[in-house]
Coordinates of N, CA, C and O in Angstrom, one line a residue:
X1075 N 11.6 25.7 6.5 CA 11.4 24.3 6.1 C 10.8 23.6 7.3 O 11.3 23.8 8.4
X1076 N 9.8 22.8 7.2 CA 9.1 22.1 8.1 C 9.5 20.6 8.2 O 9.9 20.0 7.2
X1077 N 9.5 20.2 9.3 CA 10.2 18.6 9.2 C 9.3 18.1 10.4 O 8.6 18.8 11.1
X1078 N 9.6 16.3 10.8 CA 9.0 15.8 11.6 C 10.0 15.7 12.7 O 11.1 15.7 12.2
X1079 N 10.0 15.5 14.1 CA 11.1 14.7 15.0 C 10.8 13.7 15.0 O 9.6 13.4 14.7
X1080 N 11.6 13.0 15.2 CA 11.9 11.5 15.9 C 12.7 10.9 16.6 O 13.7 10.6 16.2
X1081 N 12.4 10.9 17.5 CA 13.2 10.2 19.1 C 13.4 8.8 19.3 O 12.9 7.8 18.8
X1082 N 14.2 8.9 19.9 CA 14.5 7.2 20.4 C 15.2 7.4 21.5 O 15.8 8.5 21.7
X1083 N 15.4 6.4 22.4 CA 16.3 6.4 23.7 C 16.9 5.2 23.8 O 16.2 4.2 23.5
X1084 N 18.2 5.1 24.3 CA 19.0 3.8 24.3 C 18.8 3.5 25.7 O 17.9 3.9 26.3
X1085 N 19.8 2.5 26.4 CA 19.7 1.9 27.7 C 20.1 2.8 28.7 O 20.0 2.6 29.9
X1086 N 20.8 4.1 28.0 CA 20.9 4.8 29.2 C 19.9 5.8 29.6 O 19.9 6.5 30.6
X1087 N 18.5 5.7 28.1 CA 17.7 6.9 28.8 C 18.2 8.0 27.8 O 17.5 8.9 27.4
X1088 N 19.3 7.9 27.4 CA 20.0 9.6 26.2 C 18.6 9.1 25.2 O 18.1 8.0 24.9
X1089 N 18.3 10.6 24.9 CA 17.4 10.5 23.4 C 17.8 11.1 22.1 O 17.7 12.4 22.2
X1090 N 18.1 10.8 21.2 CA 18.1 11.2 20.2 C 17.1 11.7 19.3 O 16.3 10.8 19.0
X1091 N 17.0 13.1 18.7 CA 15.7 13.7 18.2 C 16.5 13.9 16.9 O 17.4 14.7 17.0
X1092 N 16.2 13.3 15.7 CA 16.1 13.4 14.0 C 15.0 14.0 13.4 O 13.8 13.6 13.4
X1093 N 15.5 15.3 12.8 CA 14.3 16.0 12.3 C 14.5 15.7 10.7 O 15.5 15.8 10.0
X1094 N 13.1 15.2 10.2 CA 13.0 14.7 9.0 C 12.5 15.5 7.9 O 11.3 15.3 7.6
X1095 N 13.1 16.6 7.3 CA 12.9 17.7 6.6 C 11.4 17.1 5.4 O 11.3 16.0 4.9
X1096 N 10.5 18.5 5.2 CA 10.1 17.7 4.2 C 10.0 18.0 3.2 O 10.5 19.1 2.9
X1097 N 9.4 16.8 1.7 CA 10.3 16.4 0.9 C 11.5 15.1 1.1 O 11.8 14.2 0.2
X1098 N 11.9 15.1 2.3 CA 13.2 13.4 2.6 C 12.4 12.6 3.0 O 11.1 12.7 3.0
X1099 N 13.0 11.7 3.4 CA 12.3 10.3 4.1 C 13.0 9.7 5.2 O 14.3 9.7 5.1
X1100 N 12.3 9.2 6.4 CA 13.1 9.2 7.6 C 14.1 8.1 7.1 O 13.7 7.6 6.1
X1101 N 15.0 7.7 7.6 CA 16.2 6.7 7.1 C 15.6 5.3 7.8 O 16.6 4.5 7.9
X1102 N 14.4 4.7 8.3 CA 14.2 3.8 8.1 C 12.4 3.1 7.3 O 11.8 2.0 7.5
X1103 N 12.1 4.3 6.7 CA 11.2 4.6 5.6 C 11.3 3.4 4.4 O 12.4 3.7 3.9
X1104 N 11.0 2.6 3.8 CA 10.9 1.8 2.7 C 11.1 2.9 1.7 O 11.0 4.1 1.7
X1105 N 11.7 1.8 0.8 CA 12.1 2.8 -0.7 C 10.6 3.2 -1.4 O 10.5 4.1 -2.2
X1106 N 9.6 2.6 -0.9 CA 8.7 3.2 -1.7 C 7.6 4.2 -0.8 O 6.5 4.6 -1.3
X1107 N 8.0 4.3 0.2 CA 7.3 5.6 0.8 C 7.5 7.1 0.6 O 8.4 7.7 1.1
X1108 N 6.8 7.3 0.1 CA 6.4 8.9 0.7 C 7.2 10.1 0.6 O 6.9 10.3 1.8
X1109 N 7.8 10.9 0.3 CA 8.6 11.8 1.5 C 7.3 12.5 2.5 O 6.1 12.6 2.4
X1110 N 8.5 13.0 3.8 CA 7.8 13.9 4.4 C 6.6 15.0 4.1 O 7.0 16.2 3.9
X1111 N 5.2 14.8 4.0 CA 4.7 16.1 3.6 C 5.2 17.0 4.0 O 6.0 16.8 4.9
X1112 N 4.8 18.5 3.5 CA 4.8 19.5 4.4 C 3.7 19.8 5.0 O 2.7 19.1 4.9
X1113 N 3.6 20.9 5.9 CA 2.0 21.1 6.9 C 1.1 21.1 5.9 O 0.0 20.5 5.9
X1114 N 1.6 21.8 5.0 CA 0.5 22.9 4.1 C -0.2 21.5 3.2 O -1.3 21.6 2.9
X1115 N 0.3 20.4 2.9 CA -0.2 19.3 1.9 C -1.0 18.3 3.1 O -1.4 17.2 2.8
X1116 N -1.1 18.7 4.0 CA -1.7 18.0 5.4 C -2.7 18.7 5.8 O -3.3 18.4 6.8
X1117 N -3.3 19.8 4.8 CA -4.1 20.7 5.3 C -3.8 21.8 6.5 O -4.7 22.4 6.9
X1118 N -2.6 22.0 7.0 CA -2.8 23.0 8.2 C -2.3 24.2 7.3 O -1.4 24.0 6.5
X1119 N -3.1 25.6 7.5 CA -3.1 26.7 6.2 C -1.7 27.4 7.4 O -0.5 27.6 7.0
X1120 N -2.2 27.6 8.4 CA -1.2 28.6 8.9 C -0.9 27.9 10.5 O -1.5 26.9 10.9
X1121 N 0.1 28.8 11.1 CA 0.2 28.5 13.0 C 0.0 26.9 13.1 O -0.3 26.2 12.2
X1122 N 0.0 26.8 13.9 CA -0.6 25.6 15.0 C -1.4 24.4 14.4 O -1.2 23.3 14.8
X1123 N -2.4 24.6 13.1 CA -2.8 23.5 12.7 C -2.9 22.3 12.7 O -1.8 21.7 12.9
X1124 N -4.3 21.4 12.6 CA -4.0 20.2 12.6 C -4.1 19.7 11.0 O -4.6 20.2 10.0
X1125 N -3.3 18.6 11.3 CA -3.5 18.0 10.0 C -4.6 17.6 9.5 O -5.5 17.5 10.3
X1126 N -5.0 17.3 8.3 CA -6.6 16.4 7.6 C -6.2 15.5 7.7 O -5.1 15.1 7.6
X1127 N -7.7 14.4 8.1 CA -7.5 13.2 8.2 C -6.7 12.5 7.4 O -5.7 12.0 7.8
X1128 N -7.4 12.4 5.9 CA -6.6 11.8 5.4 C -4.8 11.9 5.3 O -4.0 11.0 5.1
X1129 N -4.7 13.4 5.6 CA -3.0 13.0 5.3 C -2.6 12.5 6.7 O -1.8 11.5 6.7
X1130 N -3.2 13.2 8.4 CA -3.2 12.1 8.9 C -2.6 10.9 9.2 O -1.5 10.6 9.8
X1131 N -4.1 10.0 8.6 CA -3.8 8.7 8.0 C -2.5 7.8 7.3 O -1.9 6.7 7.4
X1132 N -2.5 9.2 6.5 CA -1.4 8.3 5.6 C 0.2 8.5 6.3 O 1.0 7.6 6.0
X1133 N 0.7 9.5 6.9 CA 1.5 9.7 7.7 C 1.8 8.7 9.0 O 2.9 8.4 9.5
X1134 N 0.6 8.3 9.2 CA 0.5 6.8 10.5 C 0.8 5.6 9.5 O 1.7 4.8 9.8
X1135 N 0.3 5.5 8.4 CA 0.9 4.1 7.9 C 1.7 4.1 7.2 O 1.8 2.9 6.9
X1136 N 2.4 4.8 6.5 CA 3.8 5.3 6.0 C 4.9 4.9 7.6 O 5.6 3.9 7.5
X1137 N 5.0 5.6 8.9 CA 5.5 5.2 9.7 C 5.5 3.7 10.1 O 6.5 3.1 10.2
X1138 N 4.0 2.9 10.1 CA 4.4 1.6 10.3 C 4.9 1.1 11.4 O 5.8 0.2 11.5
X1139 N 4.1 1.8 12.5 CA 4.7 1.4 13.9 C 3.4 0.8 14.2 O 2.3 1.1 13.6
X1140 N 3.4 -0.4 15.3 CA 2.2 -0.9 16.2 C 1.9 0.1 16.5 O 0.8 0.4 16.0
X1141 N 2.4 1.2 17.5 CA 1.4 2.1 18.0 C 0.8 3.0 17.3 O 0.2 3.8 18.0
X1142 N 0.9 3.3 16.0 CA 0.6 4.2 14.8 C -0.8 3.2 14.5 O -1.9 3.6 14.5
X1143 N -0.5 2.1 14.1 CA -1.5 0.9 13.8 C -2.8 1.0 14.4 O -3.8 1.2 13.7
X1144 N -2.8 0.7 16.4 CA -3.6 0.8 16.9 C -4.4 2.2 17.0 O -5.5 2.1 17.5
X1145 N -3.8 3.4 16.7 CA -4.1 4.7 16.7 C -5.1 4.8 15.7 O -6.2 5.4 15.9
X1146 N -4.8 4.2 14.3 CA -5.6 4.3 13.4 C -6.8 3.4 13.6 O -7.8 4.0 13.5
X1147 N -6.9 2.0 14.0 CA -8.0 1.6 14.5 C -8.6 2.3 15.2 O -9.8 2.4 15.0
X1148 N -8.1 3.0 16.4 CA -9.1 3.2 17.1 C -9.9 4.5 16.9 O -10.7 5.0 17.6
X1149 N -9.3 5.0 15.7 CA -10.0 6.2 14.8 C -10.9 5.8 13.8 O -11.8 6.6 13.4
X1150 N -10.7 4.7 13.6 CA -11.5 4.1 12.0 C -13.3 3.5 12.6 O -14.4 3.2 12.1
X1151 N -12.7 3.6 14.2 CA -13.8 2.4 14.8 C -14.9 4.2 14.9 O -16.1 3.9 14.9
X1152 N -14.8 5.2 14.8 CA -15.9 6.3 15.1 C -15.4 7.0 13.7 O -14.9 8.1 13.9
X1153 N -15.5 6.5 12.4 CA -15.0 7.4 11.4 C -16.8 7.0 10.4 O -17.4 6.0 10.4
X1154 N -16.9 8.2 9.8 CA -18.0 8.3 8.9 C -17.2 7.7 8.2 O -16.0 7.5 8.2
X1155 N -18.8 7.0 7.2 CA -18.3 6.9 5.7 C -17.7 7.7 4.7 O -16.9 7.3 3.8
X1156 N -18.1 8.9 5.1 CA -17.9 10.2 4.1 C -16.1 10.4 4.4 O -15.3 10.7 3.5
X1157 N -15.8 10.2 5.5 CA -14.5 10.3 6.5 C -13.7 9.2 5.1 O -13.1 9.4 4.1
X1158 N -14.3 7.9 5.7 CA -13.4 7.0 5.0 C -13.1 7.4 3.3 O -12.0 7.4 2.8
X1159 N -14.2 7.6 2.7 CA -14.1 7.8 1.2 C -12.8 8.5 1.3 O -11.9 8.0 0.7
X1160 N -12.5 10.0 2.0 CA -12.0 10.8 1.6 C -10.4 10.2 2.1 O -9.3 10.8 1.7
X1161 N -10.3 9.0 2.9 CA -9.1 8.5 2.9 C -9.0 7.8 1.8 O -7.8 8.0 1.5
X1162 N -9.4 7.2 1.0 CA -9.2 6.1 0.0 C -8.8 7.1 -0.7 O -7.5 7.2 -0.8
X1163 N -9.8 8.3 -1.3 CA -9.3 9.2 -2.2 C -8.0 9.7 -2.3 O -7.4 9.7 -3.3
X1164 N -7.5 10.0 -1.1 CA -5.9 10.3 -0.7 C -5.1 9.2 -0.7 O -3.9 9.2 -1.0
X1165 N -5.6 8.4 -0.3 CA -4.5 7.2 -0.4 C -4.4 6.1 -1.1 O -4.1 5.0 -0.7
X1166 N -4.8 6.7 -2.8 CA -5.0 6.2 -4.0 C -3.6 6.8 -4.7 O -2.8 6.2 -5.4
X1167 N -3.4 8.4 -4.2 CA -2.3 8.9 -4.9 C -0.7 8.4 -4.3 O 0.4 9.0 -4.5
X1168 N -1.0 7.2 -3.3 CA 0.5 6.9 -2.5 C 0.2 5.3 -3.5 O -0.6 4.8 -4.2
X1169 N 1.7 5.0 -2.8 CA 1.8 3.1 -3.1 C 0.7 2.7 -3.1 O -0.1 3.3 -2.5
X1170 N 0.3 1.4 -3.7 CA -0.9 0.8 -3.2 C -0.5 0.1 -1.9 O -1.5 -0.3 -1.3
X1171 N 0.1 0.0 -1.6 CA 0.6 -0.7 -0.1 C 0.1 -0.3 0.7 O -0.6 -1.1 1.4
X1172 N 0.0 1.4 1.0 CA -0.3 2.2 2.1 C -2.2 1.8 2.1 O -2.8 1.9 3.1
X1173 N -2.9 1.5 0.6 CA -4.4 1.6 0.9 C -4.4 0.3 1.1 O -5.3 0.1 1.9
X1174 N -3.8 -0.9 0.7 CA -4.2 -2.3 0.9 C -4.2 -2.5 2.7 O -5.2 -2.9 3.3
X1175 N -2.9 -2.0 3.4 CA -2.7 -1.7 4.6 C -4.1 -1.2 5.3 O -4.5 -1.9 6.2
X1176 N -4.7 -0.1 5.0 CA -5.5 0.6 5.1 C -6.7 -0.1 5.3 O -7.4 -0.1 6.3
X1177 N -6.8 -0.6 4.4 CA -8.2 -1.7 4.3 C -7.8 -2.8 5.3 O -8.6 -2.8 6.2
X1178 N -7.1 -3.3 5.4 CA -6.6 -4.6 6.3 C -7.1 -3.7 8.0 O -7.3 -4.3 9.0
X1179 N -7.1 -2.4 8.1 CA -7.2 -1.8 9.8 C -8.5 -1.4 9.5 O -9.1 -0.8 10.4
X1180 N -9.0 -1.7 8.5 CA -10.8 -0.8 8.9 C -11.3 -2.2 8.9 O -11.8 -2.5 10.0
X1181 N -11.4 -3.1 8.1 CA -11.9 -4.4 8.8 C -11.7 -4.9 9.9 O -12.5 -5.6 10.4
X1182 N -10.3 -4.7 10.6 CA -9.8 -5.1 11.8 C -10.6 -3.8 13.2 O -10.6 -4.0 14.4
X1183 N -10.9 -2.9 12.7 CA -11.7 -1.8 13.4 C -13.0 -2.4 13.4 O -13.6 -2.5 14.4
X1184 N -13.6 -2.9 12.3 CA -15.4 -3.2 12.3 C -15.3 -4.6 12.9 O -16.3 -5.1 13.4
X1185 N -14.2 -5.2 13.0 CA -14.3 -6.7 13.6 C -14.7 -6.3 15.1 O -15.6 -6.8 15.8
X1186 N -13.7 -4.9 15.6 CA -13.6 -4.8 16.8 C -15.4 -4.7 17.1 O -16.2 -5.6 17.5
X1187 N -15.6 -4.0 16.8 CA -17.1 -3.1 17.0 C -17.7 -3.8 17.1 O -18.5 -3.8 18.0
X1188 N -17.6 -4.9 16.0 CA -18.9 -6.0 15.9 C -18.7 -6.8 17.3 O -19.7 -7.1 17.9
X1189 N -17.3 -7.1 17.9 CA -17.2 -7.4 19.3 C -17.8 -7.3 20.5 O -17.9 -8.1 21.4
X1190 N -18.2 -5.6 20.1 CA -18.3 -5.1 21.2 C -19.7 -4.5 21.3 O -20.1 -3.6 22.0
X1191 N -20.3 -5.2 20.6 CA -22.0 -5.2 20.1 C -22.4 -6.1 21.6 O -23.6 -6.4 21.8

């Protein structure tokens, strides 16, 4: 069975590592997210793999951290069209939350760009 870690460290520095089996949902997950994929629904067939974008994607905004947030901007700001489609596509079959979200960081990615013209 394949699961995600997650760490935290308190004031003394101890860390705590929670492996989030998949299938469950980390215990501070919204009731309407997700369970954990497994590798294999992320695209990695065997070993070492990386995930596909889109699952990815949706794995960063299901967590719902700032630094998950800025990670995806700064992916969205060098992502083809063809890239993006294939995230909507996947992130049609989650909450609509996770694609409204979605949309709210690729405008905030093309705002950047346009910035930086």
């Amino acid at each position: 069975m394949a699961g995600i870690a997650c760490s935290t460290a308190d004031a003394e520095g101890t860390v705590e590592i929670q492996i989030v089996p998949e299938g469950e949902n980390s215990p501070r997950d919204p009731p309407h997210a997700p369970p954990n994929p497994s590798p294999q629904a992320l695209g990695v067939e065997q070993g070492l793999g990386y995930a596909s974008l889109p699952g990815w994607v949706a794995m960063k905004l299901v967590a719902n951290r700032d630094k998950d947030r800025y990670h995806l901007i700064e992916s969205f700001k060098r992502a083809t069209p063809e890239q993006i489609a294939e995230i909507v596509v996947h992130l049609r079959t989650l909450p609509p939350v996770y694609l409204k979200e979605f949309e709210r960081l690729v405008r905030a990615a093309e705002d950047e760009n346009q910035e930086n013209w």
